[in-house]
């Protein structure tokens, strides 16, 4: 019996010896091959890779991720293309896929989970599936050995934190800001108190994301949480690069900088 | 009494965790005020003296004659509501709720601009800031409503993503809400979205059907044989149908946007979609094999939406309501015919319901009186319909 996704994720936290770096790559942006290369480059520095399947109506995402996803959809990228990227990472950092609920149920949740598992995907993040609606999908994920990663937010009260914690597998993704992706977080007492509250109620590791841009911010988050997710900033750097070679170099350098900041 | 969260398998709350607390808060506030005498009396007084309710029931004798509907053709005149459509029934109720919840800011999405105007109006009345999100394409075709919203003091924010229509405006409004949820109440404009919105909107709109049923009994001594309403997200339709749902002998028909016809683009989610999740609820949806939401099309911005309210999905599945569609072309000709024969310029949305009645008059004949929800007036549509029909202001 191979390891479940939850077991692989939990091992990643145990073995890292520092706060985890979880970079996000939008599958198929700016094209499929480039996103494969970016995943490989980031895997040198990362502990878990978050791989995005583009969706037509991403409610939790700001303009940067929206535009990247739309570009991928315009180029004809399909969920199966993105899941196949995970094949390249077997033996490397575990992959968690992030997509919206309608992508998961379009062919049936069980079918989606089985396909994800067949590509070695360890976990799944569905930002529009709150814990109260997730029972069936969680069962399908468990049956396939894929961890359903829950999200918690600044507006989540203690009772819900406990509910989220009771069902949590792998890790919990704590949203740093009241808002969508792509803004800018700031380290303050509110965020510290939020992370502390989340860790009190949630027995699995807690990773913080949304609005993290710099190595300094990553290091600050490393002091209050078990890991940090960075998404829009990576996409922005790819978009700003003059050509594919420069984008690869930018991704590699950015990943190295974050990993270094977290190791300090 | 608790609030409906699902209609059969449809509905639910498929939204980011960040707004779950606000949905709970709205559910609590609605449960608390729904039957609160002070709330109902404030709403009732404003519906009477500000909106102009009850709206009349009108017998459209000239169309009745032209279409051969001897049992009678009746219009429930929501076009006579202040601001020109049924949308204000919901917007007013929700603004009063938002004020009781202590919210400082109102946001809304709008397609035809009609819900935007309907929300900007009571926001001005009670002094709450209001921002409406509207697709760029819709801002061009519904110019007049954009100006009205701005005159009323609302900010109108153009949305460029997707096709620049109602779906995209709704996504952007939800993103605003996710970001400003502590201070802001989101007034959704149709019977869609995460629970408890579909129930709240349906209940505020049910005044249409409740009045219409009593008026039909008074005017005709009986109930209509068939009740017809257009369906975008489905708020005027559900509000009308709720008055008649327990009257098993009354046939209920919802008319969706047939757009360019069966081979082209359209907005007929219930006829041609399959269940999926958009904007927080599980319901019939136009989508591709991978679950990517399709772009809808309709000549009327208010029906140009790939989803539909969850209660309609349920009523479709159990067979209580029949859902059909009318094309752009049929709606435009019905628009003109109603204007010329009744002196009533209907909204393009409403014209879809009229087109159905005209084109299926043979089936409706002898089946008892036909009641149509005349959901809105067509002032907002004169630019667009004029261009399509070759009518302009040049000498
Ligand atoms: C006059 C009128 N009727 C109908 C609609 C469609 O909405 P619903 O299906 O929610 O009634 C609109 C929407 O803008 C409208 O303005």
XYZ file of C-alpha atoms and ligand atoms in Angstrom:
675
model
C 0.000 0.000 0.000
C 1.616 3.284 -1.091
C 1.615 6.261 1.248
C -1.538 8.354 1.284
C -1.267 11.974 0.220
C -1.880 13.047 3.809
C 1.030 10.906 5.021
C 3.374 12.333 2.389
C 2.375 15.895 3.276
C 2.786 15.294 6.973
C 6.220 13.789 6.334
C 7.226 16.880 4.348
C 6.535 19.009 7.432
C 8.382 16.649 9.781
C 11.449 16.401 7.617
C 11.892 20.004 6.489
C 13.399 21.270 9.727
C 12.233 24.801 8.819
C 9.008 26.479 7.773
C 7.877 25.077 4.448
C 7.992 26.931 1.162
C 4.892 26.254 -0.948
C 5.083 28.033 -4.311
C 2.125 28.124 -6.704
C 2.313 27.518 -10.422
C -0.675 28.033 -12.718
C -0.670 24.995 -14.986
C -0.471 26.098 -18.594
C 0.717 29.659 -17.902
C 2.353 31.184 -19.852
C 2.265 27.885 -21.762
C 2.274 24.220 -20.788
C 5.985 23.631 -21.319
C 6.972 26.768 -19.424
C 4.792 25.808 -16.461
C 6.448 22.364 -16.432
C 9.869 24.017 -16.323
C 8.779 26.423 -13.586
C 7.547 23.528 -11.480
C 10.907 21.776 -11.916
C 12.852 24.915 -11.054
C 10.751 25.630 -7.981
C 10.987 22.001 -6.861
C 14.686 22.608 -6.156
C 13.723 25.099 -3.451
C 10.210 24.091 -2.425
C 8.828 21.590 0.041
C 5.359 21.273 -1.487
C 4.273 22.448 -4.944
C 0.834 23.974 -5.412
C -0.379 23.428 -8.946
C -3.329 25.467 -10.213
C -5.911 24.187 -12.672
C -7.362 27.221 -14.443
C -11.084 27.884 -13.959
C -13.329 30.299 -15.828
C -14.706 32.055 -12.721
C -12.134 32.045 -9.917
C -13.980 33.856 -7.113
C -11.132 33.795 -4.604
C -8.540 35.188 -6.996
C -7.455 38.723 -7.750
C -6.492 40.069 -11.175
C -3.051 38.392 -11.459
C -4.212 34.801 -11.052
C -7.417 35.504 -12.961
C -5.465 36.734 -15.965
C -2.986 33.838 -15.849
C -5.826 31.331 -15.672
C -7.692 33.017 -18.508
C -4.555 32.940 -20.662
C -4.194 29.219 -19.998
C -7.859 28.595 -20.839
C -7.568 30.664 -24.009
C -4.660 28.432 -25.032
C -6.911 25.384 -24.594
C -5.383 24.000 -21.386
C -7.539 21.308 -19.805
C -7.513 19.854 -16.278
C -5.924 16.626 -17.513
C -3.000 18.617 -19.002
C -2.326 20.180 -15.623
C -2.660 16.955 -13.634
C -0.104 15.371 -15.964
C 2.474 17.973 -14.837
C 2.473 16.240 -11.448
C 3.993 13.123 -13.072
C 7.277 15.005 -13.443
C 7.550 15.423 -9.679
C 7.360 11.821 -8.547
C 10.051 11.397 -5.935
C 10.202 15.181 -5.475
C 8.138 17.488 -3.267
C 4.478 16.458 -2.918
C 2.000 18.202 -5.198
C -1.271 19.759 -4.083
C -3.663 20.784 -6.801
C -5.763 23.905 -6.426
C -8.942 24.327 -8.407
C -12.566 25.338 -8.035
C -15.403 23.020 -7.134
C -17.065 22.876 -10.537
C -13.890 21.460 -12.087
C -13.927 18.680 -9.511
C -17.556 17.668 -10.015
C -17.761 18.133 -13.786
C -16.992 14.434 -14.317
C -17.780 13.366 -10.765
C -15.668 13.882 -7.652
C -14.625 10.217 -7.421
C -13.377 10.227 -11.026
C -11.474 13.461 -10.460
C -9.810 12.108 -7.304
C -8.865 8.846 -9.001
C -7.284 10.725 -11.900
C -5.415 13.069 -9.540
C -4.158 10.100 -7.507
C -2.981 8.338 -10.657
C -0.675 11.311 -11.285
C 0.687 11.141 -7.760
C -1.171 14.223 -6.488
C -1.041 14.310 -2.681
C -3.676 16.922 -1.902
C -6.424 19.101 -3.252
C -7.384 22.675 -2.341
C -10.877 23.839 -3.350
C -11.335 27.462 -2.269
C -15.092 27.515 -2.905
C -15.805 24.366 -0.905
C -16.197 25.321 2.763
C -15.994 22.615 5.400
C -19.776 22.314 5.812
C -20.289 21.412 2.159
C -17.312 19.085 1.866
C -18.404 15.747 3.352
C -18.997 13.857 0.092
C -15.924 15.237 -1.594
C -13.787 14.476 1.428
C -14.973 10.876 1.380
C -14.135 10.599 -2.324
C -10.712 12.141 -1.713
C -9.963 9.824 1.199
C -10.961 6.793 -0.829
C -8.419 7.832 -3.469
C -5.682 8.650 -0.940
C -5.805 12.381 -1.725
C -5.884 14.833 1.199
C -8.587 17.506 1.038
C -6.844 20.645 2.283
C -9.195 22.996 4.116
C -8.927 26.774 4.197
C -9.419 29.018 7.205
C -9.752 32.806 7.094
C -9.506 35.826 9.392
C -13.321 35.755 9.597
C -13.415 32.111 10.736
C -14.583 31.974 14.342
C -13.282 29.563 16.969
C -16.100 27.078 16.549
C -15.437 26.811 12.818
C -11.679 26.614 13.391
C -12.392 23.567 15.550
C -14.680 22.094 12.920
C -12.000 22.637 10.271
C -9.362 21.175 12.564
C -11.446 18.100 13.296
C -11.624 17.187 9.602
C -8.177 18.415 8.566
C -5.662 16.264 6.743
C -2.165 17.127 5.528
C -2.264 20.790 6.475
C -4.646 23.743 6.689
C -4.267 26.765 4.445
C -4.773 29.910 6.499
C -5.709 32.962 4.444
C -3.708 35.932 5.733
C -6.001 38.689 4.536
C -9.730 39.246 4.329
C -9.774 39.337 0.575
C -8.734 37.638 -2.625
C -5.284 36.593 -3.812
C -2.809 39.136 -5.096
C -3.099 41.889 -2.501
C -0.409 42.573 0.038
C -0.373 41.162 3.549
C 1.315 42.906 6.417
C 2.686 41.315 9.530
C 0.884 42.741 12.503
C -0.666 41.719 15.790
C -3.914 40.735 14.111
C -2.179 38.228 11.855
C -0.092 36.917 14.758
C -3.227 36.425 16.836
C -4.978 34.751 13.906
C -2.150 32.270 13.368
C -2.013 31.524 17.060
C -5.771 30.956 17.172
C -5.607 28.659 14.140
C -2.778 26.591 15.623
C -4.643 26.281 18.890
C -7.671 24.719 17.211
C -6.076 22.866 14.321
C -3.995 19.772 15.019
C -2.259 19.587 11.612
C 0.354 22.066 10.301
C -0.895 25.540 9.341
C 0.438 27.237 6.220
C -0.215 30.935 5.558
C -0.785 32.513 2.145
C -2.508 35.359 0.202
C -0.565 38.551 -0.380
C 2.940 37.301 0.467
C 5.496 38.906 -1.861
C 8.952 39.184 -0.351
C 11.554 37.002 1.395
C 11.185 39.261 4.461
C 7.449 38.609 4.640
C 8.057 34.883 4.137
C 10.519 34.855 7.017
C 8.054 36.713 9.249
C 5.374 34.175 8.454
C 7.852 31.403 9.159
C 7.902 32.614 12.751
C 4.167 32.233 13.258
C 3.221 29.311 10.995
C 4.475 26.022 9.600
C 4.875 27.283 6.066
C 4.160 29.962 3.507
C 2.363 29.932 0.140
C 3.405 32.383 -2.571
C 1.396 32.619 -5.776
C 0.595 35.960 -7.421
C 4.120 37.316 -6.927
C 5.603 34.391 -8.871
C 3.097 34.861 -11.677
C 3.824 38.585 -11.744
C 7.539 37.924 -12.155
C 6.884 35.486 -14.974
C 4.637 38.022 -16.668
C 7.184 40.815 -16.290
C 10.072 38.806 -17.763
C 11.073 39.835 -21.315
C 11.396 36.256 -22.578
C 11.097 32.613 -21.529
C 14.722 32.339 -20.448
C 14.426 35.391 -18.252
C 11.183 34.050 -16.746
C 12.889 30.745 -15.884
C 15.781 32.592 -14.279
C 13.429 34.865 -12.340
C 11.429 31.925 -10.990
C 14.594 30.083 -9.959
C 16.115 33.113 -8.265
C 12.900 34.014 -6.478
C 12.488 30.445 -5.205
C 16.073 30.397 -3.968
C 15.586 33.713 -2.160
C 12.479 32.524 -0.329
C 14.023 29.194 0.646
C 17.046 31.009 2.007
C 14.914 33.438 3.994
C 12.993 30.548 5.539
C 16.190 28.676 6.455
C 17.611 31.582 8.404
C -38.321 29.067 11.647
C -35.174 28.381 9.704
C -34.280 29.531 6.200
C -34.184 27.174 3.216
C -30.572 26.367 2.309
C -31.378 23.841 -0.410
C -34.117 23.095 -2.886
C -33.830 19.348 -3.331
C -30.155 18.833 -4.200
C -29.759 22.433 -5.441
C -28.431 25.478 -3.658
C -25.854 25.325 -0.862
C -23.013 27.699 -0.021
C -20.068 27.139 -2.365
C -18.106 30.259 -1.517
C -14.736 31.118 -0.007
C -14.472 30.533 3.742
C -14.000 34.285 4.236
C -17.696 35.067 3.610
C -19.248 32.131 5.463
C -19.462 34.209 8.632
C -21.297 36.943 6.731
C -23.753 34.424 5.280
C -24.429 33.161 8.789
C -24.916 36.730 9.974
C -27.335 37.429 7.113
C -29.227 34.225 7.833
C -29.556 35.196 11.497
C -30.644 38.734 10.664
C -33.196 37.527 8.155
C -34.612 34.964 10.590
C -34.836 37.647 13.210
C -36.479 40.350 11.101
C -38.520 38.334 8.626
C -41.549 38.297 10.893
C -40.605 41.314 12.983
C -43.568 43.729 13.025
C -41.375 46.854 12.914
C -39.400 45.565 9.949
C -42.509 44.478 8.068
C -44.283 47.709 8.735
C -41.356 49.851 7.563
C -41.053 47.707 4.423
C -44.818 47.714 3.887
C -45.116 51.490 4.124
C -42.270 52.004 1.665
C -43.619 49.376 -0.733
C -46.915 51.237 -0.696
C -45.872 54.887 -0.762
C -42.440 54.745 -2.405
C -42.486 51.755 -4.754
C -46.182 52.042 -5.601
C -47.540 48.682 -4.525
C -49.792 46.928 -5.001
C -49.070 47.136 -8.709
C -52.165 46.882 -10.901
C -53.409 43.850 -12.711
C -54.198 44.917 -16.266
C -56.151 43.138 -18.979
C -54.315 43.442 -22.306
C -57.376 43.306 -24.554
C -55.725 44.332 -27.805
C -53.040 41.660 -27.611
C -55.614 39.199 -26.358
C -57.597 39.819 -29.528
C -54.571 39.764 -31.823
C -53.331 36.501 -30.381
C -56.755 34.899 -30.050
C -56.611 34.366 -26.281
C -60.345 34.512 -25.582
C -60.002 33.476 -21.931
C -58.098 36.660 -21.219
C -54.520 37.926 -21.130
C -53.531 39.689 -17.929
C -50.380 41.602 -17.050
C -49.071 41.974 -13.518
C -47.704 45.477 -13.856
C -44.267 45.350 -12.193
C -43.218 47.844 -14.857
C -45.079 50.426 -12.778
C -42.873 49.933 -9.739
C -40.666 52.901 -8.914
C -37.454 52.529 -10.972
C -39.309 50.541 -13.605
C -39.066 46.879 -12.676
C -39.649 44.286 -9.978
C -36.002 44.464 -8.869
C -36.752 47.096 -6.229
C -38.976 44.698 -4.227
C -35.846 42.771 -3.310
C -33.397 45.669 -3.204
C -35.553 47.672 -0.797
C -36.045 44.716 1.535
C -32.323 44.004 1.585
C -31.323 47.639 2.127
C -33.586 47.770 5.188
C -32.048 44.513 6.389
C -28.511 45.824 5.790
C -29.236 48.897 7.852
C -30.466 46.779 10.732
C -27.296 44.697 10.431
C -25.255 47.875 10.873
C -23.589 47.688 7.447
C -22.171 50.932 6.061
C -21.827 50.065 2.442
C -23.908 48.334 -0.204
C -22.604 46.563 -3.289
C -24.492 44.948 -6.133
C -23.901 43.357 -9.507
C -26.088 44.435 -12.350
C -26.746 43.176 -15.863
C -29.425 45.368 -17.365
C -28.590 48.060 -14.831
C -32.079 47.583 -13.463
C -30.973 45.940 -10.240
C -28.205 48.538 -9.963
C -30.748 51.348 -10.192
C -33.106 49.491 -7.850
C -30.284 49.206 -5.277
C -28.909 52.725 -5.707
C -32.409 54.105 -5.064
C -33.114 52.847 -1.506
C -29.390 53.258 -0.709
C -29.853 56.957 -1.435
C -33.048 56.943 0.598
C -31.412 55.607 3.753
C -28.003 57.197 3.146
C -25.839 54.140 2.526
C -22.920 54.236 0.063
C -23.518 52.056 -2.977
C -21.268 50.567 -5.628
C -22.572 48.600 -8.597
C -20.441 46.282 -10.729
C -21.482 46.153 -14.354
C -19.902 44.453 -17.359
C -18.372 46.815 -19.886
C -20.535 45.392 -22.691
C -23.672 45.962 -20.625
C -22.616 49.520 -19.732
C -22.587 50.278 -23.428
C -25.931 48.697 -24.225
C -27.675 50.016 -21.078
C -26.182 53.517 -21.055
C -29.298 55.129 -19.589
C -29.247 53.000 -16.461
C -25.553 53.762 -15.935
C -26.396 57.454 -15.910
C -29.323 56.890 -13.533
C -27.145 54.991 -11.045
C -24.560 57.753 -11.077
C -27.240 60.423 -10.642
C -28.462 58.522 -7.607
C -24.999 58.789 -6.105
C -23.850 55.226 -6.724
C -20.429 54.375 -8.104
C -20.536 52.171 -11.187
C -17.449 50.035 -11.689
C -16.945 48.567 -15.164
C -15.928 44.910 -15.371
C -13.761 43.890 -18.299
C -13.185 40.212 -17.617
C -14.917 37.489 -19.627
C -17.551 38.855 -21.957
C -18.183 41.932 -19.824
C -21.712 40.838 -18.884
C -23.705 39.767 -15.829
C -21.637 36.684 -14.963
C -18.436 38.716 -14.840
C -20.066 41.541 -12.869
C -21.338 39.022 -10.307
C -17.873 37.476 -9.871
C -16.386 40.921 -9.307
C -19.079 41.891 -6.800
C -18.386 38.690 -4.861
C -14.639 39.510 -4.841
C -15.414 42.953 -3.433
C -17.575 41.318 -0.784
C -14.841 38.824 0.137
C -12.507 41.807 0.653
C -14.864 44.188 2.494
C -17.171 41.751 4.190
C -16.933 43.382 7.618
C -18.538 46.639 6.513
C -20.409 45.707 3.369
C -23.690 44.036 2.511
C -23.890 42.429 -0.912
C -27.360 42.758 -2.431
C -27.583 40.068 -5.019
C -30.097 40.943 -7.724
C -31.718 37.654 -8.528
C -32.735 34.430 -6.822
C -29.196 33.076 -7.227
C -26.012 32.928 -5.152
C -25.155 31.108 -1.946
C -27.818 30.386 0.678
C -29.625 32.243 2.160
C -29.816 34.611 -0.844
C -32.099 32.553 -3.115
C -34.673 32.213 -0.340
C -34.449 35.859 0.747
C -34.794 37.171 -2.807
C -37.680 34.795 -3.553
C -39.503 35.821 -0.412
C -39.103 39.574 -1.061
C -40.326 38.994 -4.626
C -43.211 36.731 -3.623
C -45.277 39.892 -3.129
C -45.771 39.769 -6.926
C -47.472 36.381 -6.927
C -49.384 36.925 -3.708
C -50.892 40.173 -5.021
C -51.519 38.740 -8.477
C -53.392 35.722 -7.149
C -55.727 37.873 -5.049
C -56.230 40.293 -7.950
C -57.051 37.485 -10.396
C -59.623 36.119 -7.969
C -61.139 39.557 -7.574
C -61.155 40.454 -11.265
C -62.072 37.112 -12.808
C -63.497 35.133 -9.914
C -60.959 32.399 -10.545
C -57.316 31.550 -10.999
C -55.352 31.839 -14.227
C -54.872 28.719 -16.334
C -51.268 29.567 -17.090
C -48.766 31.907 -15.459
C -45.768 33.012 -17.535
C -42.599 34.864 -16.516
C -39.168 35.410 -18.015
C -36.179 33.789 -16.293
C -32.723 35.321 -16.049
C -31.532 34.348 -12.596
C -35.217 33.828 -11.921
C -36.343 36.427 -9.371
C -39.471 37.822 -11.045
C -40.428 34.279 -12.050
C -40.011 32.745 -8.596
C -41.755 35.720 -7.011
C -44.702 35.242 -9.345
C -44.761 31.441 -9.156
C -44.720 31.401 -5.364
C -48.232 32.827 -5.401
C -49.517 29.854 -7.396
C -47.236 26.923 -6.588
C -49.832 25.164 -4.431
C -52.574 25.632 -7.018
C -52.051 22.358 -8.852
C -54.390 23.422 -11.669
C -52.303 26.463 -12.606
C -49.638 25.753 -15.226
C -46.382 27.626 -14.593
C -44.040 28.495 -17.462
C -40.586 30.096 -17.222
C -39.130 31.598 -20.401
C -35.347 31.700 -20.759
C -33.234 33.485 -23.344
C -33.087 31.469 -26.555
C -30.572 33.977 -27.950
C -29.543 33.171 -31.501
C -31.570 29.949 -31.511
C -30.715 26.299 -30.881
C -27.602 26.297 -33.068
C -26.187 29.561 -31.696
C -25.378 31.187 -28.397
C -28.121 31.494 -25.789
C -28.894 31.728 -22.070
C -31.130 28.683 -21.647
C -29.504 27.085 -18.577
C -32.500 24.976 -17.591
C -33.239 23.675 -21.061
C -29.691 23.093 -22.278
C -27.343 23.140 -19.271
C -26.466 20.553 -16.658
C -26.049 20.988 -12.904
C -22.865 22.612 -11.640
C -21.621 25.336 -9.309
C -21.386 29.012 -10.188
C -21.514 32.001 -7.823
C -22.033 29.926 -4.742
C -24.852 27.556 -5.567
C -25.432 24.219 -7.241
C -27.924 24.607 -10.073
C -28.365 24.146 -13.815
C -25.480 25.794 -15.625
C -24.150 26.300 -19.134
C -20.693 24.748 -19.087
C -18.277 22.663 -21.106
C -17.135 19.085 -20.393
C -14.451 20.281 -17.972
C -16.867 22.430 -15.974
C -15.659 25.736 -17.423
C -18.629 28.077 -17.377
C -19.837 29.044 -20.845
C -20.543 32.586 -21.944
C -24.258 33.122 -22.338
C -25.857 35.356 -24.930
C -29.067 37.302 -25.034
C -30.257 40.534 -26.605
C -31.455 41.359 -23.087
C -28.660 41.904 -20.585
C -30.863 40.726 -17.721
C -31.238 37.242 -19.225
C -27.636 37.033 -20.429
C -26.489 34.684 -17.664
C -25.272 31.060 -17.824
C -26.744 30.076 -14.449
C -30.159 30.135 -12.816
C -31.534 30.140 -9.278
C -31.505 26.776 -7.477
C -35.231 26.733 -6.748
C -35.916 26.775 -10.484
C -33.639 23.750 -10.949
C -35.698 21.927 -8.373
C -39.038 23.000 -9.871
C -37.785 21.858 -13.263
C -36.755 18.429 -11.996
C -40.032 17.785 -10.174
C -41.967 18.992 -13.217
C -43.922 21.722 -11.419
C -42.707 24.425 -13.805
C -42.074 24.047 -17.516
C -39.069 25.968 -18.826
C -38.995 27.063 -22.438
C -37.128 29.706 -24.372
C -37.676 32.564 -26.803
C -35.058 33.837 -29.250
C -33.701 37.383 -29.539
C -35.676 37.839 -32.720
C -38.959 36.642 -31.225
C -38.441 38.874 -28.185
C -37.731 41.950 -30.306
C -40.862 41.504 -32.378
C -42.970 40.936 -29.258
C -41.387 44.097 -27.785
C -42.632 46.091 -30.746
C -46.022 44.428 -30.863
C -46.736 45.118 -27.183
C -45.608 48.725 -27.628
C -47.825 49.280 -30.668
C -50.930 47.421 -29.548
C -51.006 48.205 -25.835
C -48.994 51.391 -25.586
C -46.731 49.564 -23.134
C -43.036 49.447 -23.973
C -41.904 46.314 -22.118
C -38.357 45.512 -21.021
C -36.494 43.242 -23.444
C -36.352 40.623 -20.676
C -40.129 40.715 -20.278
C -40.532 40.573 -24.051
C -39.307 36.972 -23.934
C -42.339 36.008 -21.855
C -44.603 37.863 -24.282
C -42.971 36.159 -27.280
C -43.702 32.778 -25.763
C -47.360 33.639 -25.199
C -47.724 34.910 -28.767
C -45.917 31.987 -30.386
C -47.707 29.328 -28.311
C -51.098 31.022 -28.290
C -52.605 28.031 -30.083
C -51.664 25.774 -27.160
C -52.787 28.286 -24.541
C -56.158 28.941 -26.164
C -59.047 27.483 -24.157
C -56.772 26.777 -21.200
C -58.080 29.585 -19.031
C -56.756 33.096 -18.527
C -53.059 33.701 -19.138
C -51.186 35.823 -16.604
C -47.831 37.326 -17.570
C -45.490 38.991 -15.125
C -44.708 42.251 -16.903
C -41.453 42.427 -14.993
C -40.251 45.784 -16.254
C -40.607 48.646 -18.671
C -38.417 49.122 -21.713
C -37.174 52.691 -21.276
C -33.690 51.341 -20.586
C -33.781 49.357 -23.834
C -34.661 52.069 -26.334
C -31.076 52.512 -27.636
C -30.539 48.839 -28.219
C -34.010 47.858 -29.402
C -34.168 50.965 -31.575
C -30.920 49.980 -33.275
C -32.131 46.409 -33.802
C -35.528 47.514 -35.095
C -34.297 50.416 -37.203
C -35.988 53.109 -35.111
C -34.017 56.221 -34.235
C -34.410 59.915 -33.524
C -33.064 61.310 -36.792
C -35.424 63.441 -38.860
C -37.277 43.905 -16.298
C -36.486 42.702 -15.983
N -37.074 41.500 -16.030
C -36.393 40.378 -15.755
C -35.056 40.397 -15.444
C -34.362 39.106 -15.206
O -34.044 38.847 -13.868
P -34.861 37.804 -13.011
O -34.837 36.507 -13.746
O -34.105 37.736 -11.738
O -36.226 38.310 -12.820
C -34.381 41.630 -15.369
C -32.960 41.698 -15.027
O -32.278 42.651 -15.156
C -35.123 42.807 -15.654
O -34.532 44.004 -15.615
